[in-house]
Coordinates of C-alpha atoms in Angstrom, one line a residue:
X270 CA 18.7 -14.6 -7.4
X271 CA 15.2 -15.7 -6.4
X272 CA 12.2 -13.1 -5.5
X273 CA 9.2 -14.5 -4.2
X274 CA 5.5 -13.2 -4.6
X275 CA 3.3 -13.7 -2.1
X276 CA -0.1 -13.3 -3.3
X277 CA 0.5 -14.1 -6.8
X278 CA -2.8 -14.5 -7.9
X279 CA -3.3 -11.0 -7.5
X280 CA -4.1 -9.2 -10.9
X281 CA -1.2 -7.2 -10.2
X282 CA 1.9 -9.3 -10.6
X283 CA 2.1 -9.2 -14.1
X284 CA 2.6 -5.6 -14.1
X285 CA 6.0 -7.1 -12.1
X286 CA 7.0 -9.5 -14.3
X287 CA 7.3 -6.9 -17.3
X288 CA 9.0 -4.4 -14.7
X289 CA 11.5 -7.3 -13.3
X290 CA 12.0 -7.6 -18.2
X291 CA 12.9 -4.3 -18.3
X292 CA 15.6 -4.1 -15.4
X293 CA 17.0 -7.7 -15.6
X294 CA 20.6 -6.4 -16.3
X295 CA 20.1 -4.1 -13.2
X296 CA 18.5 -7.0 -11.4
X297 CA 19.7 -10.4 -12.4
X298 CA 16.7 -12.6 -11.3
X299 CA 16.9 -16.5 -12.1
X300 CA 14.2 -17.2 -10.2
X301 CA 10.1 -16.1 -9.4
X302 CA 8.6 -17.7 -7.3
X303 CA 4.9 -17.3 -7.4
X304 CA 2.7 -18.4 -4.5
X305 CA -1.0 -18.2 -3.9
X306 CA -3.5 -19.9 -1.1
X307 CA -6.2 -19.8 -4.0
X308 CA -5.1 -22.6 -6.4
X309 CA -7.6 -21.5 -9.2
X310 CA -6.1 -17.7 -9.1
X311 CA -2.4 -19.1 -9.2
X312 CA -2.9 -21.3 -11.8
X313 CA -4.3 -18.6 -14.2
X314 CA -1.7 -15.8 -13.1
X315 CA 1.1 -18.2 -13.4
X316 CA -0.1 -19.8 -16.9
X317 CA -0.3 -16.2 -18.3
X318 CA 3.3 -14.7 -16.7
X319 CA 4.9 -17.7 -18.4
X320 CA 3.6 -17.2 -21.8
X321 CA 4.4 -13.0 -20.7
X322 CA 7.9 -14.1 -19.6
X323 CA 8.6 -15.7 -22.8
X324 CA 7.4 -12.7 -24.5
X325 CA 9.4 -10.2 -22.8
X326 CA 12.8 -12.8 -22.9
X327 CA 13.1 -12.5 -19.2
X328 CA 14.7 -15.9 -18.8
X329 CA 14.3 -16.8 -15.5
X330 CA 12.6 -20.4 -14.1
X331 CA 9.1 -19.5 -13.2
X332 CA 7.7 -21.9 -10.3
X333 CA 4.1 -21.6 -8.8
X334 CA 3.4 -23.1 -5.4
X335 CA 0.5 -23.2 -2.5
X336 CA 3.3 -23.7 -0.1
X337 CA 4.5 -20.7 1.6
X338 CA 7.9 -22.1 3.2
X339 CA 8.2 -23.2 -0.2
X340 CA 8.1 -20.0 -2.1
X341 CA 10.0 -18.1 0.4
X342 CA 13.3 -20.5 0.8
X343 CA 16.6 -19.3 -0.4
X344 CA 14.7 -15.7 -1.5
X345 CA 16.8 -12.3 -1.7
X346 CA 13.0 -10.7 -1.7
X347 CA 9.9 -11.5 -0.5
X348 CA 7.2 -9.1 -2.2
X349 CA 3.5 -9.7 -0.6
X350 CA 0.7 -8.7 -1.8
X351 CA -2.1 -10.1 -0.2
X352 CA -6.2 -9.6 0.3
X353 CA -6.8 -11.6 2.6
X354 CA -10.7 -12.2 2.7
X355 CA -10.6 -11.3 -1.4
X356 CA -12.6 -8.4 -2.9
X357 CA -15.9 -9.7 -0.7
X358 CA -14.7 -8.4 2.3
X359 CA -13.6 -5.7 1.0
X360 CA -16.6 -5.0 0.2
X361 CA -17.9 -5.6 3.3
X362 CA -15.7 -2.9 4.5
X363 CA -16.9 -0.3 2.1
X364 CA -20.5 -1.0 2.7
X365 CA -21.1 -1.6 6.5
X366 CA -19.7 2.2 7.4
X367 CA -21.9 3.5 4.4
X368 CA -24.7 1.5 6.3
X369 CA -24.1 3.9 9.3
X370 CA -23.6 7.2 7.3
X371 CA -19.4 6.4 7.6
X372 CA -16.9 6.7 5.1
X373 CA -16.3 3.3 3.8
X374 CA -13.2 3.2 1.9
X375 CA -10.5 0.5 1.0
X376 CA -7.6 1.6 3.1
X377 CA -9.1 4.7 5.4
X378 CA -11.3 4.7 8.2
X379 CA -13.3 1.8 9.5
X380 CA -12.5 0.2 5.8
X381 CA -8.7 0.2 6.6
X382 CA -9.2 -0.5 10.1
X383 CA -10.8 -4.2 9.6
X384 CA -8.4 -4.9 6.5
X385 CA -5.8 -4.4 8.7
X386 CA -7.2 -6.7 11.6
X387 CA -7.3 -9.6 8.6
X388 CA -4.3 -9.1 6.9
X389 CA -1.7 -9.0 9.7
X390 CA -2.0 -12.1 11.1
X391 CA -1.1 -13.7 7.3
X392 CA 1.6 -10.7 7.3
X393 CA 3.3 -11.9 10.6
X394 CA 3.2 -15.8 9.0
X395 CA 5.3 -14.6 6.6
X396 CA 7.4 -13.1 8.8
X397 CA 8.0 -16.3 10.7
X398 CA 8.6 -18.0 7.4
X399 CA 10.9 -15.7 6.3
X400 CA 13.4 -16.0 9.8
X401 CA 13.4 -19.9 9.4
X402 CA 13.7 -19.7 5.8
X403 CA 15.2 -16.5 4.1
X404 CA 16.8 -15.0 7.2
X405 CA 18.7 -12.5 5.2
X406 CA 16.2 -11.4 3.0
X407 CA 14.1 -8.4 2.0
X408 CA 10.3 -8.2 2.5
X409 CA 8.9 -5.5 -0.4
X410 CA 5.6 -5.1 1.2
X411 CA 2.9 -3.3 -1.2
X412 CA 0.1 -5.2 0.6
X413 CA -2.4 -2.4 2.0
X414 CA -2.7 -1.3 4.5
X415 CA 0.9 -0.5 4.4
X416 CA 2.0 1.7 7.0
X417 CA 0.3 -0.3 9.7
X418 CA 1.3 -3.5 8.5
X419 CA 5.3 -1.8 8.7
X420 CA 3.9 -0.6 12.4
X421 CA 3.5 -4.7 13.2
X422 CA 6.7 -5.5 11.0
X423 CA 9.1 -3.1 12.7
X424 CA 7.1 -3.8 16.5
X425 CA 7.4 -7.7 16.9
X426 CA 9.1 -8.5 14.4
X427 CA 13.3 -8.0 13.4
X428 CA 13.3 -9.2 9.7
X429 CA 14.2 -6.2 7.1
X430 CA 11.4 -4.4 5.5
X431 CA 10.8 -2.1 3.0
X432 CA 7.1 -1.0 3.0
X433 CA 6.4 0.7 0.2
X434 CA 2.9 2.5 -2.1
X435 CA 3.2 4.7 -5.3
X436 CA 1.7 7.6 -3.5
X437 CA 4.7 8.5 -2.0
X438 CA 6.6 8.8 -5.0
X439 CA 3.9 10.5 -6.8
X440 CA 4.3 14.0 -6.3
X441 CA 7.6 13.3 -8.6
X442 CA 5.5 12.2 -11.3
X443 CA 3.1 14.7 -11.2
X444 CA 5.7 17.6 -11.0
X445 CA 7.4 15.6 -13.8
X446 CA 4.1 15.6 -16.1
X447 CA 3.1 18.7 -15.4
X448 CA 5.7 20.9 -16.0
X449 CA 7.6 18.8 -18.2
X450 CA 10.5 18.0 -15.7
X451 CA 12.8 14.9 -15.1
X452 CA 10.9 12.9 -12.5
X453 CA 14.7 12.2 -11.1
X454 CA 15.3 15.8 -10.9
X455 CA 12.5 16.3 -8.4
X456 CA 12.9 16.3 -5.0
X457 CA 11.1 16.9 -2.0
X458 CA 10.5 16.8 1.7
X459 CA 7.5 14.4 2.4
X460 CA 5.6 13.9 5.9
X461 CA 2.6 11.7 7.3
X462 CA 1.6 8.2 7.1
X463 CA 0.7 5.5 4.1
X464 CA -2.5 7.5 2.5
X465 CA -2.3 10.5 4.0
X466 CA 1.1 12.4 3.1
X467 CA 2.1 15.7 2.4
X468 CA 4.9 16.6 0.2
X469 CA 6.7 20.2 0.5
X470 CA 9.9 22.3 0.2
X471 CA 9.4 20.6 -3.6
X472 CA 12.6 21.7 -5.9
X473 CA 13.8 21.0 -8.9
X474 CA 17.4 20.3 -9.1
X475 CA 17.8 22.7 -6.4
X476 CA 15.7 25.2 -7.7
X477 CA 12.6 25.7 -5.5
X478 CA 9.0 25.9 -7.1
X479 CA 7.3 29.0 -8.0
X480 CA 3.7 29.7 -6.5
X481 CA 2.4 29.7 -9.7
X482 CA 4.3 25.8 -10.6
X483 CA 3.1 25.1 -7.1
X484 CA -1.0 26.3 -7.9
X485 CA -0.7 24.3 -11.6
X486 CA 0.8 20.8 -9.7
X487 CA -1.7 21.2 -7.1
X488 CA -4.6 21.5 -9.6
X489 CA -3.6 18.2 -11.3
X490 CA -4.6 16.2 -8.1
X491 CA -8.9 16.3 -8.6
X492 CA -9.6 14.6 -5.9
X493 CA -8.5 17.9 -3.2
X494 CA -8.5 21.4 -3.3
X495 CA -5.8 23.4 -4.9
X496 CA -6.9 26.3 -3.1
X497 CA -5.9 24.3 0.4
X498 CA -3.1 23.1 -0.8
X499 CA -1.8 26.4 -2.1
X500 CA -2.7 27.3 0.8
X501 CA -0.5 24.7 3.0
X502 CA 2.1 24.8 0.7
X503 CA 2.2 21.6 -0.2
X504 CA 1.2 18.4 -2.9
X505 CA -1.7 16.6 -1.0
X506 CA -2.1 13.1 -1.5
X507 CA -5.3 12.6 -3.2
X508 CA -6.4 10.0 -0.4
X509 CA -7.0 13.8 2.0
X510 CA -10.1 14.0 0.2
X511 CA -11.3 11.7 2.9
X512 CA -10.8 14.1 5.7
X513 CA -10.7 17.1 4.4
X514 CA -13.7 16.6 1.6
X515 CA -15.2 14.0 4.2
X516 CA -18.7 15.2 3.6
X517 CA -18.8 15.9 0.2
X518 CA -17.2 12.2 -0.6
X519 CA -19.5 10.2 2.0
X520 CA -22.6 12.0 0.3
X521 CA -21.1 10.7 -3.2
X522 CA -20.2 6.8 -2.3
X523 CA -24.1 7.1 -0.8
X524 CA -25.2 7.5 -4.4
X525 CA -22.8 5.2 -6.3
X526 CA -24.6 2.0 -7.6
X527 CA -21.7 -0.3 -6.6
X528 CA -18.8 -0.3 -4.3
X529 CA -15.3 -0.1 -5.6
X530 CA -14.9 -3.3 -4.8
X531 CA -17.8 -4.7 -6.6
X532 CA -16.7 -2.6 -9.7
X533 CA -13.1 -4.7 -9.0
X534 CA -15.0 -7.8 -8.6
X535 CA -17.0 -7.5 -11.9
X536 CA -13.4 -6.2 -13.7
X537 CA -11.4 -9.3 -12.3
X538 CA -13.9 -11.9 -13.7
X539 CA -12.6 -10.6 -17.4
X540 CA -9.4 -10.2 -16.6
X541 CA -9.2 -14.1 -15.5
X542 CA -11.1 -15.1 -18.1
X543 CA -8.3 -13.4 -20.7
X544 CA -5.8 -14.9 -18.1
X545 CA -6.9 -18.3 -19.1
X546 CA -7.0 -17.8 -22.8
X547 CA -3.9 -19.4 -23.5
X548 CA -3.7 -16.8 -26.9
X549 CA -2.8 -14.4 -24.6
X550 CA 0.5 -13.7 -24.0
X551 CA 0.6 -9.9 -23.8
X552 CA -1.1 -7.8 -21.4
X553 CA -4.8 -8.3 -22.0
X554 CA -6.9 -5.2 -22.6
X555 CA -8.9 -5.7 -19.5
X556 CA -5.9 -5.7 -17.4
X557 CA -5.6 -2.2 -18.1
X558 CA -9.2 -1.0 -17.0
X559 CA -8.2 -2.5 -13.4
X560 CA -6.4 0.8 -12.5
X561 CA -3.5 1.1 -9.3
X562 CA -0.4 0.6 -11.7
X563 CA 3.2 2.2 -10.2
X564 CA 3.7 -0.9 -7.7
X565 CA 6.2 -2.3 -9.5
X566 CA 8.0 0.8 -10.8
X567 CA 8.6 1.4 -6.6
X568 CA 9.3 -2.0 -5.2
X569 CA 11.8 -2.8 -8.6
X570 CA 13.3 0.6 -7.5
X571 CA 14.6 -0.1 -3.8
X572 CA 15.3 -3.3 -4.7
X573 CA 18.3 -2.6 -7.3
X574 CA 19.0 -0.3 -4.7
X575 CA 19.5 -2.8 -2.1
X576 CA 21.1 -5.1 -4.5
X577 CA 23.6 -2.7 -6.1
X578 CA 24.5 -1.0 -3.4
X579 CA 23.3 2.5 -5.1
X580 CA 22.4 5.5 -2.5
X581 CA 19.0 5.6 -3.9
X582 CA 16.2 8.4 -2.2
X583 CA 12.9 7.2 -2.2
X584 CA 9.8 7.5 -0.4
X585 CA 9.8 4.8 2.5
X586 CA 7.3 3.9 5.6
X587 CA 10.1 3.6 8.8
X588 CA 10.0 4.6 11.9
X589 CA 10.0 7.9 12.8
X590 CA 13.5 8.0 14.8
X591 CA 13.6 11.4 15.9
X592 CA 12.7 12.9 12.0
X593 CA 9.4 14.5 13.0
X594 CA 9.8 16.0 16.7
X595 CA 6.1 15.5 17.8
X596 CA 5.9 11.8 17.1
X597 CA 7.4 9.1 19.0
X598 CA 10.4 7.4 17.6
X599 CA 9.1 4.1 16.8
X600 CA 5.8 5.9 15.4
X601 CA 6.0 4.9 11.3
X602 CA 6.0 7.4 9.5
X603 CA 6.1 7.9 5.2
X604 CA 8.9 9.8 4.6
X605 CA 11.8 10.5 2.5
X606 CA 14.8 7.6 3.0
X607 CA 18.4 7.0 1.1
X608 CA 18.1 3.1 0.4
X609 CA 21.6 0.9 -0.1
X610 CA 22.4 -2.6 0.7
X611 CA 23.3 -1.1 4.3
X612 CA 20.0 -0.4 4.6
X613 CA 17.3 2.1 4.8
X614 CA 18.1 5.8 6.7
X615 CA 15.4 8.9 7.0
X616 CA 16.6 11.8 5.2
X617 CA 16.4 15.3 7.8
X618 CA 13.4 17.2 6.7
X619 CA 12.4 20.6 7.6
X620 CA 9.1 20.9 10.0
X621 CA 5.9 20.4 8.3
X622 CA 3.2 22.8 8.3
X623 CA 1.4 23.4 11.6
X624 CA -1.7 22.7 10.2
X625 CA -1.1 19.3 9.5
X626 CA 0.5 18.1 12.7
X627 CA -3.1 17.0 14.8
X628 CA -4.8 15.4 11.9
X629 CA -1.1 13.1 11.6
X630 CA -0.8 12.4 15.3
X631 CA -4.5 11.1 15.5
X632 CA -4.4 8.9 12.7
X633 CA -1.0 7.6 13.7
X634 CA -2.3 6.9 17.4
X635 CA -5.3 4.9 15.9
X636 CA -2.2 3.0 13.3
X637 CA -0.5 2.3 16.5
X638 CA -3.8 0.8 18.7
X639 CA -4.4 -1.3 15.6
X640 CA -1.5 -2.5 15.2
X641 CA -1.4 -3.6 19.1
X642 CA -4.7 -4.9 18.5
X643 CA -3.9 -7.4 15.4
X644 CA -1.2 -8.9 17.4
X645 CA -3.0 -9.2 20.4
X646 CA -7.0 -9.7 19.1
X647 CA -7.9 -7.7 22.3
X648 CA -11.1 -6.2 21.9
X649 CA -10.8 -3.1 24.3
X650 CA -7.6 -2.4 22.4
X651 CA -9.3 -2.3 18.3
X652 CA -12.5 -0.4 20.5
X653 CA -10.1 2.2 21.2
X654 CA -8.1 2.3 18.0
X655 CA -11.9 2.9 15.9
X656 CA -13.2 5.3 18.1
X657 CA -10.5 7.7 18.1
X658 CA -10.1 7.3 14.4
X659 CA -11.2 10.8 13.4
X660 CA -13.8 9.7 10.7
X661 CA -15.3 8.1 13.8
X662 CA -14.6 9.9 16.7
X663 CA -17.8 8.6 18.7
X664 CA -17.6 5.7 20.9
X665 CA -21.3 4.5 20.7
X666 CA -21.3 4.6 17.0
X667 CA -17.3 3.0 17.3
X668 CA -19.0 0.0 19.4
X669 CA -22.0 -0.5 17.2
X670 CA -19.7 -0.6 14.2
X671 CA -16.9 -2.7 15.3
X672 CA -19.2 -5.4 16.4
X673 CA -21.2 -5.7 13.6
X674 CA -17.8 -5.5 11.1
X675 CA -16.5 -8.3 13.9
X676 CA -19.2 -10.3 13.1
X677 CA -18.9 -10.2 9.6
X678 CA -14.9 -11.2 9.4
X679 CA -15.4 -13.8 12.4
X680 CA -14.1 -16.3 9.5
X681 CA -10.9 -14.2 9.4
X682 CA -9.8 -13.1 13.1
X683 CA -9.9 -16.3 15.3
X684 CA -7.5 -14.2 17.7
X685 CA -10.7 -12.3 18.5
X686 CA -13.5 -15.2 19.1
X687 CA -10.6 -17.5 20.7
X688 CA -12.4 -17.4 24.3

């Protein structure tokens, strides 16, 4: 079996080597692939994973390559995860909206918006490389933003995809750690999009949870308000404090001294520096300062699944397909799924709370313009998707920002300069 990393000179993938160690007898890889645009960055990752490799005795052939079709021939999965315009224009993204009293976040808002813009062009190349080269393989996308890039996937596209991020999962593990459970035992509904997800009707094998389990979970996630989600009845995914906190957060990055994404710049010089140390063959310490970990730990997951053929629930991006009345069908949604080599199915799920259903259908109409807009680098089209996005929600502001952040990715989006 060969699995192929697309973006391999992300600080990430040796999280996946050591998960792909613990699992080999589950998921009998004799091949990685490891493939990277930036030479430099591949050649680090890859030197270090092989001296990892050995390490962990997963004994598999290790191969890195600049060559796409390369990497992704003969593959059983193709697991991207790709920046494309690096941690600069991310933080580009994080800094223009600040410069216009905006949120300016990674994944959310006018952040999210141009990421997505960059990175599906790449996405859909590996699409195409994929249907001449692995036509009957999996794609284990973990590149951000997720749920759009599944919108483009499962919208022009017919190869099989599982798009995947730890946050859906998450409410397991926090149920899990905080009230001492099996992670496996805990099950839930789950409704919304990538980043902005709701979980409820939580139980534990079978057993509902109390208000007062409910209030103790609910604290554990800082980043919102217990009270709301009490409240709601729900585990909020810690990216709501965007919306709901909106204020409160934009007044906070205002004051920050650096971006995220120059803290992540500043962290990944160290962490490729330890890369390169050829006396490193464990996980460096500055690896674990970098932050994000669970990746691997969900894409490992559905892919045994798919492999062994074992009904497997998860939390998925698919389209929505009737599960949530008051989106369309082919709206993707993040939801609760039962994975097996047949495929990937949305499990029924009781209605969500009312509350929640405007702030859902906005963002996803803004996921869906974007998406249209990627594919098509029509102007009117990404105008539309920024304006309505509901950090925005002003068109004059929307037109000022988009051309400026246009401006500044102009290297990236030729489908938008090409008259």
């Amino acid at each position: 079996m060969k699995i192929s990393i697309i973006g391999a000179g992300s600080s990430y993938t040796p999280e996946l080597i050591e998960k792909l160690a613990e699992i080999k007898e589950r998921l009998p890889v004799t091949k990685i692939s490891l493939m990277d645009i930036d030479s430099k960055r591949l050649e680090a990752v890859s030197g270090f994973c092989k001296r990892y490799a050995k390490k962990l005795d997963l004994q598999v052939k290790l191969e890195s390559t600049t060559d796409l079709d390369k990497a992704v021939s003969g593959s059983s999965f193709i697991c991207p995860q790709i920046r494309v315009g690096g941690n600069i224009c991310r933080i580009n993204d994080e800094k223009i909206p600040l410069s216009m009293g905006l949120i300016g976040q990674e994944t959310t808002g006018p952040g999210g918006f141009m990421k997505a813009l960059r990175t599906i062009p790449a996405m859909m190349e590996i699409a195409d490389s994929m249907k001449k080269n692995a036509p009957d393989a999996w794609m284990i996308n973990y590149t951000n933003p997720t749920g759009i890039i599944s919108q483009v996937l499962h919208d022009y596209t017919d190869i099989k995809c599982a798009a995947l991020c730890s946050g859906g999962i998450r409410p397991a593990w926090i149920v899990s750690e905080v009230l001492g459970v099996n992670a496996k035992d805990v099950k839930y509904d789950i409704f919304g999009l990538n980043h902005l997800n709701y979980a409820y009707n939580i139980t534990i094998k079978g057993r509902s949870l109390t208000k007062h389990e409910l209030n103790k979970v609910a604290s554990d996630v800082d980043t919102v308000s217990a009270e709301l989600s009490v409240k709601l009845g729900v585990i909020l995914s810690g990216y709501l404090q965007y919306y709901y906190h909106r204020n409160t957060v934009l007044k906070k990055l205002q004051k920050e001294k650096k971006s995220r994404g120059e803290v992540v710049l500043e962290m990944e010089k160290e962490i490729f520096k330890d890369f390169n140390n050829p006396e490193f063959a464990d996980k460096p310490p500055s690896l674990k300062k970098r932050g994000g970990g669970g990746y691997s730990t969900v894409a490992t997951d559905v892919m045994t699944a798919i492999y062994n053929n074992n009904d497997t629930w998860h939390v998925v991006n698919v389209p929505n397909n009737g599960v949530f009345k008051f989106l369309p069908d082919n709206a993707v949604v993040e939801t609760a799924v039962l994975i097996n080599s047949s495929g990937i199915k949305p499990v029924t799920a009781e209605p969500p709370p009312k509350a929640v259903w405007g702030l859902i259908s906005m963002v996803k109409n803004y996921e869906m313009l974007t998406a249209e807009a990627a594919v098509t680098g029509d102007y009117d089209t990404a105008l539309m998707a920024l304006t309505h996005h509901p950090l925005v929600g002003d068109y004059d502001v929307a037109k000022k920002l988009f051309d400026k952040m246009l401006e500044a990715n102009k290297d990236y989006l030729p489908l938008f300069f090409k008259k």
